[in-house]
Tab-separated table of C-alpha atoms and ligand atoms in Angstrom:
chain	number	residue	atom	x	y	z
A	1	MET	CA	-26.065	-216.232	-35.018
A	2	ASP	CA	-29.672	-215.797	-36.206
A	3	ILE	CA	-29.164	-212.098	-36.910
A	4	TRP	CA	-26.377	-212.930	-39.309
A	5	SER	CA	-28.355	-215.497	-41.255
A	6	ASN	CA	-31.157	-212.949	-41.699
A	7	ILE	CA	-28.640	-210.381	-42.912
A	8	LEU	CA	-27.174	-212.896	-45.335
A	9	ASP	CA	-30.635	-213.616	-46.746
A	10	TYR	CA	-31.087	-209.913	-47.390
A	11	VAL	CA	-27.629	-209.499	-48.941
A	12	ARG	CA	-28.146	-212.480	-51.171
A	13	GLN	CA	-31.252	-210.944	-52.689
A	14	ASN	CA	-29.356	-207.806	-53.565
A	15	ILE	CA	-26.117	-208.987	-55.164
A	16	SER	CA	-25.193	-211.629	-57.727
A	17	ASP	CA	-24.491	-215.218	-56.692
A	18	VAL	CA	-20.873	-214.930	-57.784
A	19	GLU	CA	-20.323	-211.811	-55.732
A	20	TYR	CA	-22.054	-213.389	-52.759
A	21	HIS	CA	-19.927	-216.515	-52.833
A	22	THR	CA	-16.727	-214.594	-53.434
A	23	TRP	CA	-17.121	-212.210	-50.526
A	24	PHE	CA	-19.666	-213.418	-48.026
A	25	ARG	CA	-19.037	-217.134	-47.781
A	26	ASP	CA	-16.161	-216.872	-45.321
A	27	VAL	CA	-17.362	-213.966	-43.220
A	28	LYS	CA	-17.760	-214.858	-39.519
A	29	PRO	CA	-20.105	-212.887	-37.287
A	30	LEU	CA	-18.189	-212.189	-34.082
A	31	GLY	CA	-20.974	-210.586	-32.106
A	32	VAL	CA	-22.763	-207.336	-31.438
A	33	GLU	CA	-20.923	-204.843	-29.242
A	34	GLN	CA	-22.831	-201.751	-28.128
A	35	GLY	CA	-25.142	-201.986	-31.106
A	36	GLU	CA	-22.281	-202.458	-33.573
A	37	LEU	CA	-22.136	-205.674	-35.533
A	38	ILE	CA	-18.582	-207.020	-35.733
A	39	LEU	CA	-17.721	-209.205	-38.690
A	40	GLY	CA	-14.559	-211.247	-39.047
A	41	VAL	CA	-13.014	-211.297	-42.526
A	42	LYS	CA	-10.088	-213.275	-43.929
A	43	ASN	CA	-7.462	-210.609	-44.556
A	44	ALA	CA	-6.741	-206.890	-44.700
A	45	PHE	CA	-7.669	-206.741	-48.360
A	46	SER	CA	-11.140	-208.165	-47.656
A	47	GLN	CA	-11.487	-205.746	-44.789
A	48	GLU	CA	-10.864	-202.764	-47.095
A	49	TRP	CA	-13.102	-204.208	-49.778
A	50	PHE	CA	-15.958	-204.693	-47.333
A	51	LYS	CA	-15.542	-201.192	-45.977
A	52	SER	CA	-15.706	-199.635	-49.420
A	53	HIS	CA	-18.336	-201.901	-50.985
A	54	TYR	CA	-20.661	-203.545	-48.499
A	55	VAL	CA	-21.124	-201.362	-45.422
A	56	LYS	CA	-24.263	-199.707	-46.831
A	57	LEU	CA	-25.807	-202.979	-47.910
A	58	ILE	CA	-25.192	-204.657	-44.555
A	59	GLU	CA	-26.535	-201.628	-42.730
A	60	MET	CA	-29.613	-201.656	-44.941
A	61	ALA	CA	-30.141	-205.295	-44.015
A	62	MET	CA	-29.829	-204.397	-40.328
A	63	ARG	CA	-32.283	-201.547	-40.761
A	64	ASP	CA	-34.668	-203.924	-42.445
A	65	MET	CA	-34.486	-206.043	-39.296
A	66	GLY	CA	-35.383	-203.073	-37.135
A	67	ALA	CA	-31.997	-201.558	-36.202
A	68	GLN	CA	-32.519	-197.814	-35.881
A	69	ASN	CA	-28.944	-196.772	-36.074
A	70	PRO	CA	-27.136	-199.697	-37.661
A	71	LYS	CA	-23.371	-199.882	-37.532
A	72	VAL	CA	-21.025	-202.527	-38.791
A	73	ASN	CA	-17.315	-203.006	-38.368
A	74	PHE	CA	-14.755	-205.538	-39.541
A	75	GLN	CA	-11.877	-207.409	-37.985
A	76	VAL	CA	-9.302	-209.532	-39.699
A	77	LEU	CA	-9.521	-213.083	-38.435
A	78	PRO	CA	-6.248	-214.608	-37.338
A	79	ALA	CA	-5.117	-217.658	-39.248
A	80	VAL	CA	-6.265	-219.895	-36.395
A	81	GLN	CA	-9.844	-218.824	-36.293
A	82	ASP	CA	-10.958	-219.263	-32.737
A	83	ALA	CA	-7.912	-217.594	-31.225
A	84	MET	CA	-9.315	-214.079	-31.263
A	85	LEU	CA	-12.889	-213.802	-30.200
A	86	LEU	CA	-14.615	-210.841	-28.707
A	87	PRO	CA	-15.253	-211.314	-25.017
A	88	GLY	CA	-18.747	-212.596	-24.337
A	89	THR	CA	-19.534	-213.478	-27.932
A	90	PRO	CA	-20.495	-216.955	-29.011
A	91	THR	CA	-17.670	-219.094	-30.349
A	92	PRO	CA	-18.016	-219.442	-34.073
A	93	ALA	CA	-18.115	-223.028	-35.253
A	94	PRO	CA	-14.655	-224.212	-36.269
A	95	ALA	CA	-14.168	-224.399	-40.010
A	96	PRO	CA	-15.516	-227.766	-41.124
A	97	GLU	CA	-13.098	-230.408	-42.290
A	98	PRO	CA	-13.295	-230.758	-46.040
A	99	ARG	CA	-15.356	-233.864	-46.716
A	100	PRO	CA	-16.210	-235.652	-49.931
A	101	ALA	CA	-19.696	-234.696	-51.132
A	102	PRO	CA	-22.259	-237.285	-50.071
A	103	ALA	CA	-23.515	-239.440	-52.903
A	104	VAL	CA	-27.245	-238.941	-52.650
A	105	HIS	CA	-28.254	-237.055	-49.535
A	106	MET	CA	-26.852	-235.158	-46.641
A	107	VAL	CA	-26.348	-238.126	-44.311
A	108	THR	CA	-25.971	-236.872	-40.751
A	109	GLU	CA	-25.589	-240.297	-39.138
A	110	PRO	CA	-25.065	-243.585	-40.884
A	111	ASN	CA	-28.630	-244.701	-40.295
A	112	ARG	CA	-30.657	-241.518	-40.602
A	113	VAL	CA	-31.042	-239.153	-43.473
A	114	ASN	CA	-32.107	-235.527	-43.403
A	115	LEU	CA	-33.136	-235.140	-39.768
A	116	ASN	CA	-32.991	-231.734	-38.137
A	117	ALA	CA	-31.148	-232.018	-34.796
A	118	LYS	CA	-33.467	-229.474	-33.136
A	119	TYR	CA	-36.627	-231.429	-33.870
A	120	THR	CA	-36.647	-233.840	-30.922
A	121	PHE	CA	-39.363	-234.875	-28.458
A	122	ASP	CA	-37.475	-232.994	-25.746
A	123	ASN	CA	-37.846	-229.761	-27.696
A	124	PHE	CA	-41.527	-230.285	-28.443
A	125	VAL	CA	-44.010	-228.508	-26.195
A	126	VAL	CA	-47.141	-230.586	-25.663
A	127	GLY	CA	-50.450	-228.738	-25.344
A	128	PRO	CA	-54.138	-229.464	-25.874
A	129	ASN	CA	-53.686	-228.604	-29.571
A	130	ASN	CA	-51.187	-231.367	-30.289
A	131	ASN	CA	-51.323	-233.909	-27.443
A	132	LEU	CA	-52.998	-236.639	-29.474
A	133	ALA	CA	-50.547	-236.306	-32.347
A	134	HIS	CA	-47.694	-236.274	-29.839
A	135	ALA	CA	-48.970	-239.389	-28.027
A	136	ALA	CA	-49.372	-241.226	-31.344
A	137	ALA	CA	-45.856	-240.209	-32.417
A	138	VAL	CA	-44.408	-241.467	-29.117
A	139	ALA	CA	-46.292	-244.768	-29.466
A	140	VAL	CA	-44.938	-245.218	-32.983
A	141	ALA	CA	-41.424	-244.290	-31.898
A	142	GLU	CA	-41.548	-246.897	-29.117
A	143	SER	CA	-42.647	-249.704	-31.395
A	144	PRO	CA	-42.063	-248.791	-35.008
A	145	GLY	CA	-44.055	-250.858	-37.489
A	146	ARG	CA	-46.265	-252.264	-34.754
A	147	ALA	CA	-48.316	-249.396	-33.268
A	148	TYR	CA	-50.083	-247.388	-35.976
A	149	ASN	CA	-49.027	-247.901	-39.545
A	150	PRO	CA	-49.112	-245.529	-41.297
A	151	LEU	CA	-49.314	-242.640	-38.873
A	152	PHE	CA	-50.921	-239.759	-40.738
A	153	ILE	CA	-50.459	-236.300	-39.177
A	154	TYR	CA	-52.253	-233.337	-40.659
A	155	GLY	CA	-52.587	-229.649	-39.800
A	156	ASP	CA	-52.007	-226.133	-41.066
A	157	VAL	CA	-48.650	-224.679	-42.047
A	158	GLY	CA	-45.996	-224.322	-39.349
A	159	LEU	CA	-47.732	-226.203	-36.540
A	160	GLY	CA	-45.113	-228.876	-35.870
A	161	LYS	CA	-45.833	-231.801	-38.204
A	162	THR	CA	-42.279	-232.007	-39.498
A	163	HIS	CA	-40.926	-231.533	-35.977
A	164	LEU	CA	-42.908	-234.534	-34.693
A	165	MET	CA	-41.855	-236.745	-37.599
A	166	HIS	CA	-38.185	-235.943	-37.049
A	167	ALA	CA	-38.622	-236.538	-33.321
A	168	VAL	CA	-39.744	-240.092	-34.073
A	169	GLY	CA	-36.729	-240.427	-36.369
A	170	HIS	CA	-34.265	-239.357	-33.649
A	171	PHE	CA	-35.888	-241.558	-31.039
A	172	VAL	CA	-35.835	-244.661	-33.237
A	173	SER	CA	-32.334	-243.940	-34.452
A	174	GLU	CA	-30.990	-243.838	-30.896
A	175	ARG	CA	-32.626	-247.092	-29.856
A	176	HIS	CA	-32.152	-249.005	-33.092
A	177	PRO	CA	-28.881	-247.867	-34.630
A	178	HIS	CA	-29.152	-250.561	-37.305
A	179	MET	CA	-32.469	-249.261	-38.690
A	180	ARG	CA	-32.485	-247.147	-41.844
A	181	ILE	CA	-34.456	-243.987	-41.344
A	182	GLU	CA	-35.204	-241.553	-44.088
A	183	TYR	CA	-37.082	-238.269	-44.222
A	184	VAL	CA	-38.175	-236.955	-47.605
A	185	SER	CA	-40.555	-234.332	-48.821
A	186	THR	CA	-43.064	-235.495	-51.399
A	187	GLU	CA	-41.339	-233.109	-53.751
A	188	SER	CA	-37.969	-234.809	-53.396
A	189	PHE	CA	-39.580	-238.251	-53.699
A	190	THR	CA	-41.087	-237.034	-56.994
A	191	ASN	CA	-37.777	-235.575	-58.169
A	192	ASP	CA	-35.898	-238.744	-57.277
A	193	LEU	CA	-38.437	-240.702	-59.281
A	194	ILE	CA	-38.173	-238.391	-62.290
A	195	ASN	CA	-34.357	-238.639	-62.193
A	196	ALA	CA	-34.487	-242.405	-61.850
A	197	ILE	CA	-36.780	-242.691	-64.868
A	198	ARG	CA	-34.614	-240.301	-66.883
A	199	ASP	CA	-31.358	-242.048	-65.989
A	200	ASP	CA	-32.824	-245.512	-66.305
A	201	LYS	CA	-32.158	-246.254	-62.631
A	202	MET	CA	-35.531	-247.494	-61.460
A	203	THR	CA	-34.066	-250.579	-59.820
A	204	ALA	CA	-31.763	-248.468	-57.686
A	205	PHE	CA	-34.655	-246.163	-56.825
A	206	ARG	CA	-36.824	-249.097	-55.722
A	207	ASN	CA	-34.021	-250.730	-53.778
A	208	ARG	CA	-33.354	-247.524	-51.964
A	209	TYR	CA	-36.918	-246.741	-50.947
A	210	ARG	CA	-37.921	-250.305	-50.209
A	211	SER	CA	-35.036	-250.996	-47.863
A	212	ILE	CA	-35.987	-248.238	-45.436
A	213	ASP	CA	-37.150	-249.197	-41.917
A	214	LEU	CA	-38.765	-245.877	-41.049
A	215	LEU	CA	-39.945	-243.682	-43.894
A	216	LEU	CA	-41.068	-240.137	-43.092
A	217	VAL	CA	-42.798	-238.338	-45.958
A	218	ASP	CA	-43.729	-234.682	-45.608
A	219	ASP	CA	-46.496	-232.817	-47.441
A	220	ILE	CA	-48.080	-235.878	-48.978
A	221	GLN	CA	-50.906	-233.665	-50.325
A	222	PHE	CA	-48.498	-232.831	-53.172
A	223	LEU	CA	-49.103	-236.307	-54.576
A	224	ALA	CA	-52.402	-234.914	-55.856
A	225	GLY	CA	-52.555	-234.987	-59.619
A	226	LYS	CA	-49.190	-236.806	-60.043
A	227	GLU	CA	-50.274	-240.169	-61.388
A	228	ARG	CA	-46.880	-241.745	-61.993
A	229	THR	CA	-45.619	-240.690	-58.559
A	230	GLN	CA	-48.779	-242.029	-56.931
A	231	GLU	CA	-48.289	-245.337	-58.694
A	232	GLU	CA	-44.691	-245.638	-57.519
A	233	PHE	CA	-45.516	-244.478	-54.024
A	234	PHE	CA	-48.283	-247.064	-53.863
A	235	HIS	CA	-45.748	-249.850	-54.519
A	236	THR	CA	-43.225	-248.385	-52.082
A	237	PHE	CA	-45.948	-248.164	-49.456
A	238	ASN	CA	-47.049	-251.753	-49.983
A	239	ALA	CA	-43.519	-253.123	-49.908
A	240	LEU	CA	-42.749	-251.350	-46.636
A	241	HIS	CA	-46.077	-252.066	-45.004
A	242	GLU	CA	-45.979	-255.768	-45.829
A	243	ASN	CA	-42.590	-255.973	-44.170
A	244	HIS	CA	-43.833	-254.146	-41.054
A	245	LYS	CA	-41.703	-251.121	-41.765
A	246	GLN	CA	-43.045	-247.920	-40.279
A	247	ILE	CA	-44.416	-245.120	-42.461
A	248	ILE	CA	-45.314	-241.631	-41.201
A	249	LEU	CA	-47.004	-239.160	-43.495
A	250	SER	CA	-47.776	-235.490	-43.020
A	251	SER	CA	-50.227	-233.347	-44.912
A	252	ASP	CA	-52.051	-230.051	-44.655
A	253	ARG	CA	-55.400	-231.914	-44.822
A	254	PRO	CA	-56.831	-235.355	-44.059
A	255	PRO	CA	-56.663	-238.060	-46.779
A	256	LYS	CA	-60.338	-237.691	-47.655
A	257	ASP	CA	-59.757	-234.052	-48.640
A	258	ILE	CA	-56.774	-234.669	-50.908
A	259	GLU	CA	-58.286	-234.318	-54.327
A	260	THR	CA	-57.263	-236.542	-57.228
A	261	LEU	CA	-55.631	-239.014	-54.878
A	262	GLU	CA	-56.184	-242.565	-56.093
A	263	ALA	CA	-58.750	-244.390	-53.974
A	264	ARG	CA	-56.328	-247.252	-53.237
A	265	LEU	CA	-53.785	-244.832	-51.807
A	266	ARG	CA	-56.398	-242.915	-49.846
A	267	SER	CA	-57.669	-246.085	-48.241
A	268	ARG	CA	-54.120	-247.117	-47.330
A	269	PHE	CA	-53.483	-243.752	-45.720
A	270	GLU	CA	-56.527	-244.472	-43.569
A	271	TRP	CA	-55.316	-247.910	-42.439
A	272	GLY	CA	-53.373	-246.688	-39.463
A	273	LEU	CA	-54.084	-243.646	-37.340
A	274	ILE	CA	-55.047	-240.194	-38.579
A	275	THR	CA	-54.368	-237.402	-36.127
A	276	ASP	CA	-54.348	-233.637	-36.415
A	277	ILE	CA	-52.502	-230.677	-34.914
A	278	GLN	CA	-54.428	-227.486	-34.246
A	279	SER	CA	-53.183	-223.950	-33.631
A	280	PRO	CA	-51.745	-223.667	-30.120
A	281	GLU	CA	-53.599	-221.648	-27.504
A	282	PHE	CA	-52.020	-218.809	-25.599
A	283	GLU	CA	-50.358	-220.830	-22.802
A	284	THR	CA	-48.789	-223.265	-25.259
A	285	ARG	CA	-47.532	-220.397	-27.386
A	286	VAL	CA	-45.865	-218.836	-24.340
A	287	ALA	CA	-44.316	-222.186	-23.408
A	288	ILE	CA	-42.970	-222.635	-26.948
A	289	LEU	CA	-41.422	-219.174	-26.871
A	290	LYS	CA	-39.910	-219.870	-23.478
A	291	MET	CA	-38.361	-223.095	-24.672
A	292	ASN	CA	-37.027	-221.365	-27.761
A	293	ALA	CA	-35.381	-218.662	-25.696
A	294	GLU	CA	-33.847	-221.324	-23.433
A	295	ILE	CA	-32.513	-223.370	-26.348
A	296	ARG	CA	-30.848	-220.262	-27.732
A	297	ARG	CA	-29.666	-219.246	-24.257
A	298	ILE	CA	-31.273	-215.839	-24.414
A	299	SER	CA	-33.078	-214.306	-21.535
A	300	VAL	CA	-36.411	-212.727	-22.399
A	301	PRO	CA	-38.772	-211.419	-19.688
A	302	GLN	CA	-42.030	-213.317	-19.261
A	303	ASP	CA	-44.185	-210.285	-20.083
A	304	VAL	CA	-42.423	-209.911	-23.434
A	305	LEU	CA	-43.047	-213.574	-24.243
A	306	GLU	CA	-46.699	-213.023	-23.380
A	307	LEU	CA	-46.909	-209.950	-25.557
A	308	ILE	CA	-45.519	-211.833	-28.551
A	309	ALA	CA	-47.776	-214.831	-27.882
A	310	LYS	CA	-50.784	-212.558	-27.711
A	311	HIS	CA	-50.205	-211.091	-31.139
A	312	VAL	CA	-48.783	-213.964	-33.141
A	313	THR	CA	-51.458	-216.571	-32.916
A	314	SER	CA	-51.614	-219.068	-35.731
A	315	ASN	CA	-48.240	-220.281	-36.950
A	316	ILE	CA	-45.379	-221.442	-34.721
A	317	ARG	CA	-42.748	-220.677	-37.311
A	318	GLU	CA	-43.947	-217.060	-37.268
A	319	LEU	CA	-44.041	-217.094	-33.491
A	320	GLU	CA	-40.378	-218.124	-33.374
A	321	GLY	CA	-39.555	-215.587	-36.085
A	322	ALA	CA	-41.182	-212.824	-34.030
A	323	LEU	CA	-39.091	-213.735	-30.972
A	324	MET	CA	-35.891	-213.689	-33.008
A	325	ARG	CA	-36.844	-210.344	-34.511
A	326	VAL	CA	-37.349	-208.837	-31.068
A	327	VAL	CA	-34.016	-210.181	-29.822
A	328	ALA	CA	-32.180	-209.000	-32.949
A	329	PHE	CA	-33.832	-205.583	-32.743
A	330	ALA	CA	-32.790	-205.129	-29.107
A	331	SER	CA	-29.275	-206.338	-29.742
A	332	LEU	CA	-28.747	-204.170	-32.827
A	333	ASN	CA	-30.071	-201.089	-31.054
A	334	ASN	CA	-28.165	-201.906	-27.893
A	335	VAL	CA	-31.247	-201.810	-25.671
A	336	GLU	CA	-32.802	-204.248	-23.201
A	337	VAL	CA	-35.583	-206.537	-24.325
A	338	ASN	CA	-38.814	-205.156	-22.839
A	339	ARG	CA	-42.439	-204.775	-23.879
A	340	SER	CA	-42.097	-201.469	-25.681
A	341	VAL	CA	-38.943	-202.579	-27.511
A	342	ALA	CA	-40.815	-205.732	-28.557
A	343	ALA	CA	-43.753	-203.651	-29.760
A	344	LYS	CA	-41.442	-201.502	-31.869
A	345	ALA	CA	-39.661	-204.513	-33.318
A	346	LEU	CA	-42.970	-206.076	-34.270
A	347	SER	CA	-44.760	-202.919	-35.307
A	348	GLU	CA	-45.981	-204.434	-38.579
A	349	ILE	CA	-47.622	-207.301	-36.720
A	350	PHE	CA	-49.308	-205.142	-34.119
A	351	THR	CA	-52.349	-203.050	-34.938
A	352	PRO	CA	-51.347	-199.358	-34.869
A	353	ASN	CA	-53.567	-198.684	-31.843
A	354	THR	CA	-51.783	-201.266	-29.731
A	355	VAL	CA	-48.694	-199.165	-29.858
A	356	GLN	CA	-50.205	-195.709	-29.949
A	357	LEU	CA	-52.960	-195.830	-27.320
A	358	ASP	CA	-52.046	-193.737	-24.365
A	359	MET	CA	-52.770	-194.685	-20.717
A	360	ASN	CA	-54.538	-191.353	-20.203
A	361	ASP	CA	-56.863	-191.935	-23.173
A	362	ILE	CA	-57.868	-195.284	-21.782
A	363	LEU	CA	-58.328	-193.958	-18.268
A	364	ARG	CA	-60.548	-191.127	-19.556
A	365	SER	CA	-62.590	-193.441	-21.701
A	366	VAL	CA	-63.219	-195.957	-18.896
A	367	ALA	CA	-64.056	-193.167	-16.421
A	368	ASN	CA	-66.455	-191.650	-18.926
A	369	PHE	CA	-68.156	-194.992	-19.514
A	370	TYR	CA	-68.782	-195.536	-15.798
A	371	GLY	CA	-69.659	-191.894	-15.116
A	372	VAL	CA	-66.794	-191.257	-12.678
A	373	THR	CA	-63.757	-188.977	-12.882
A	374	PRO	CA	-60.275	-190.089	-14.005
A	375	GLU	CA	-58.875	-188.627	-10.773
A	376	ALA	CA	-61.137	-190.904	-8.729
A	377	LEU	CA	-59.787	-193.931	-10.593
A	378	LYS	CA	-56.242	-192.878	-9.856
A	379	GLY	CA	-57.127	-192.077	-6.230
A	380	THR	CA	-57.433	-194.299	-3.194
A	381	GLY	CA	-61.243	-194.654	-2.877
A	382	ARG	CA	-62.349	-198.210	-2.021
A	383	ALA	CA	-66.059	-197.928	-2.932
A	384	ARG	CA	-67.268	-200.628	-5.319
A	385	GLU	CA	-68.340	-198.008	-7.916
A	386	ILE	CA	-64.711	-196.910	-8.092
A	387	VAL	CA	-62.879	-200.202	-7.585
A	388	ILE	CA	-64.533	-201.990	-10.540
A	389	PRO	CA	-63.879	-199.175	-13.060
A	390	ARG	CA	-60.315	-198.879	-11.721
A	391	GLN	CA	-59.706	-202.583	-12.266
A	392	MET	CA	-61.281	-202.292	-15.699
A	393	ALA	CA	-58.993	-199.379	-16.587
A	394	MET	CA	-55.907	-201.360	-15.535
A	395	TYR	CA	-57.133	-204.391	-17.481
A	396	MET	CA	-57.776	-202.295	-20.613
A	397	ILE	CA	-54.378	-200.645	-20.429
A	398	ARG	CA	-52.720	-204.037	-20.189
A	399	GLU	CA	-54.821	-205.386	-23.069
A	400	LEU	CA	-54.462	-202.452	-25.417
A	401	THR	CA	-50.995	-201.085	-24.811
A	402	THR	CA	-47.524	-202.478	-24.438
A	403	HIS	CA	-46.920	-200.990	-20.985
A	404	SER	CA	-45.380	-203.254	-18.364
A	405	LEU	CA	-46.949	-203.902	-14.952
A	406	PRO	CA	-44.499	-201.553	-13.177
A	407	GLU	CA	-45.311	-198.790	-15.692
A	408	ILE	CA	-49.046	-199.211	-15.132
A	409	GLY	CA	-48.379	-199.291	-11.396
A	410	GLN	CA	-46.485	-196.039	-11.581
A	411	PHE	CA	-49.333	-194.435	-13.541
A	412	PHE	CA	-51.787	-195.394	-10.782
A	413	SER	CA	-49.253	-194.747	-7.963
A	414	ARG	CA	-49.368	-198.393	-6.914
A	415	ASP	CA	-46.895	-201.211	-7.029
A	416	HIS	CA	-46.920	-203.760	-9.812
A	417	SER	CA	-48.297	-206.611	-7.669
A	418	THR	CA	-51.436	-204.551	-6.927
A	419	VAL	CA	-51.884	-204.022	-10.653
A	420	LEU	CA	-51.333	-207.708	-11.341
A	421	TYR	CA	-53.941	-208.640	-8.734
A	422	ALA	CA	-56.456	-206.139	-10.172
A	423	ILE	CA	-55.956	-207.427	-13.712
A	424	GLN	CA	-56.271	-211.069	-12.625
A	425	LYS	CA	-59.446	-210.251	-10.723
A	426	MET	CA	-60.953	-208.430	-13.699
A	427	THR	CA	-59.977	-211.252	-16.078
A	428	GLU	CA	-61.789	-213.765	-13.854
A	429	GLN	CA	-64.865	-211.518	-13.588
A	430	ILE	CA	-64.998	-211.011	-17.344
A	431	GLN	CA	-64.869	-214.770	-17.872
A	432	LYS	CA	-67.718	-215.372	-15.423
A	433	ASP	CA	-70.010	-212.415	-15.994
A	434	THR	CA	-71.470	-211.964	-19.490
A	435	GLU	CA	-72.527	-208.388	-18.781
A	436	LEU	CA	-68.953	-207.487	-17.919
A	437	THR	CA	-67.709	-209.314	-21.026
A	438	LYS	CA	-69.929	-207.037	-23.108
A	439	VAL	CA	-68.667	-203.939	-21.300
A	440	ALA	CA	-65.049	-204.960	-21.960
A	441	GLN	CA	-65.793	-205.596	-25.637
A	442	GLN	CA	-67.603	-202.285	-26.057
A	443	LEU	CA	-64.836	-200.355	-24.352
A	444	SER	CA	-62.159	-202.054	-26.352
A	445	GLN	CA	-63.976	-201.401	-29.634
A	446	ARG	CA	-64.598	-197.790	-28.743
A	447	LEU	CA	-60.946	-197.236	-27.866
A	448	LYS	CA	-59.674	-198.921	-30.991
A	449	GLN	CA	-61.926	-196.773	-33.174
A	450	SER	CA	-61.375	-193.420	-31.511
A	451	PRO	CA	-59.199	-193.331	-28.443
A	452	MET	CA	-61.008	-190.597	-26.530
B	501	ATP	N1	-45.107	-228.015	-30.035
B	501	ATP	C1	-43.988	-227.414	-30.434
B	501	ATP	N2	-42.998	-227.175	-29.550
B	501	ATP	C2	-41.878	-226.538	-29.936
B	501	ATP	N3	-41.636	-226.107	-31.180
B	501	ATP	C3	-42.570	-226.322	-32.107
B	501	ATP	C4	-43.794	-226.996	-31.784
B	501	ATP	N4	-44.536	-227.082	-32.891
B	501	ATP	C5	-43.826	-226.490	-33.873
B	501	ATP	N5	-42.651	-226.038	-33.414
B	501	ATP	C6	-41.617	-225.328	-34.176
B	501	ATP	O1	-42.277	-224.553	-35.173
B	501	ATP	C7	-41.538	-224.546	-36.385
B	501	ATP	C8	-42.426	-225.048	-37.502
B	501	ATP	O2	-42.718	-226.429	-37.283
B	501	ATP	P1	-42.764	-227.511	-38.457
B	501	ATP	O3	-41.787	-227.180	-39.534
B	501	ATP	O4	-42.678	-228.846	-37.837
B	501	ATP	O5	-44.222	-227.233	-39.000
B	501	ATP	P2	-45.026	-228.000	-40.132
B	501	ATP	O6	-46.369	-228.245	-39.557
B	501	ATP	O7	-44.272	-229.170	-40.622
B	501	ATP	O8	-45.117	-226.888	-41.241
B	501	ATP	P3	-45.208	-227.023	-42.840
B	501	ATP	O9	-46.609	-227.422	-43.134
B	501	ATP	O10	-44.887	-225.640	-43.299
B	501	ATP	O11	-44.202	-228.040	-43.269
B	501	ATP	C9	-40.327	-225.429	-36.133
B	501	ATP	O12	-39.226	-224.612	-35.819
B	501	ATP	C10	-40.715	-226.266	-34.932
B	501	ATP	O13	-39.599	-226.647	-34.159
């Protein structure tokens, strides 16, 4: 449950590690019932302890996530854990079998190391911002070592570079179970190297990295300024490349902009294909949110997805975080997910006016601008001098407030499809007509400065 992992993060920052591991490690979130978070604890003693020691802290964490009236309760878990679940709550994962600690890395499958199961091609939304990077990744996945080598993907934080790399890893792993696939961050490559030097295990280090069939290295810009790591990476790169093993690198900038990167490495990074990922545009952001909601099996109305996508524009990780915040907020406050709930949950992200502007203020301001009365805009007149300002008023309300189409419809005594049509019409006009674009900008600025 995402809510629970956010709460745990909060708790962890406020108590000691020992306390955290003693009490919180075995707690199972059982669900949210009428706004009350139900936690499963091991025995009656834990239950009492939690009630007397941690209720406030957990409630503070919930408040921090937007719950207005947070409540938490505890249930003792039966010895067999999945025997007593609340109706309608997700089944907690069965307790994992104790396993010996893996020697070097968390190996999920014999042939692939460190891949996130969610980061597949199926879960990747393709848009104009990332279609070239996606196509290159698919080409590499279909013929590793033979398409583009290395594939160098760059772009700003949180735009899907790691996701694409892992997607190649999953794809190759399914088709070539014998291939060794490894994902590392540049930081862990550097740490492995430092440990190998310290423990006198350079041969093992080289054997490990040079026997990989598909090497995925994240954040390669962190090689900058690390001479010894660059040297070792150079040899690893050559060994793999000569043997037609595939290398994929990600970075926040293209090779030419990585300062203090040795020229021989830079030129190698440019041997294959360099491709970038840009920030997604509105439609792609909505599609990503939609897919996220589907993966998590939560139902979120389209107009809420659009509201989130409109305000969170640059980073997909933040976009996903905003969706989860809205869902957690609604669940903790026991309310439906709608536009105004979303606006409340994300109030720090939204500009204050977005939430506070009133439909009447906007109506008055638009009427004033066009020299007509607010009553005329709300009335039934079909003259052009009234219809255009009316459509503009509906458009502005939709742009500047969090009201839903039915709410705007009610305000104008019309049904929501009429409002939708008017807003679509005005959007098209604004795109075509530069004069109207200016009017919309002026009105919007005026309203944001002083909503009168
Ligand atoms: N096109 C997309 N479709 C679906 N989800 C996406 C897409 N792009 C990114 N994401 C999601 O956004 C989140 C951030 O992506 P990712 O970690 O791959 O970004 P990154 O570019 O590697 O960031 P960083 O530079 O911080 O490492 C992930 O949860 C990922 O699944």
